[in-house]
Amino acid sequence: MPAHLSPVIAATAQWLTRSFPAPGGPLSAALCEIQARQAVTVAARLRYPTPMDAELVGLAGPGGAARLDGITGAEGLGPEPWRSWVDEVVASWAACLLSDAGLAARAVAALPPGPGEYRRLLSPDRTDTRAAVLLRHPDLLSTVAGLHERSLLARLGHGSTLAA
């Protein structure tokens, strides 16, 4: 995975976990973060499949969290520098993957061979599911997932919409 995607993945996963936080303590937060990071990694690898794509996003930047904040009602948050590295499309695609296990499996299968283990995304156990109850809730994620759902389905070569 190109190094230029690391800040995009870290920032977008952080945005997701702050927008849909884990209930409970530090273990729940860590498990929620792992699931968000796995979904964001898959989404980023699909969105920026070549080294050139990753280089371009590294040069131009992904756009930031402002529009996502407005959609989710989180406007007025501080201007932390990491927020400028949030990628709206990657966040939307990750939300789609977190809310639809079948789509997540298809997305992982569509990735070119490379490093990555996505068990917590694809087969979350009961502890994972409880930790990420908000992060995986289809109704809560629908506003974010719906932003770029069609482009994800097109990338995966699938013409239907996500299951509700």
Tab-separated table of C-alpha atoms in Angstrom, residues 4 54-61 85:
chain	number	residue	atom	x	y	z
A	4	HIS	CA	0.535	8.488	0.612
A	54	ALA	CA	-2.021	7.410	-4.368
A	55	GLU	CA	0.663	9.893	-5.411
A	56	LEU	CA	-1.967	12.268	-6.796
A	57	VAL	CA	-4.065	12.203	-3.632
A	58	GLY	CA	-0.862	12.784	-1.681
A	59	LEU	CA	-0.151	15.900	-3.755
A	60	ALA	CA	-3.656	17.309	-4.067
A	61	GLY	CA	-5.136	16.163	-0.753
A	85	TRP	CA	-6.927	14.390	5.250
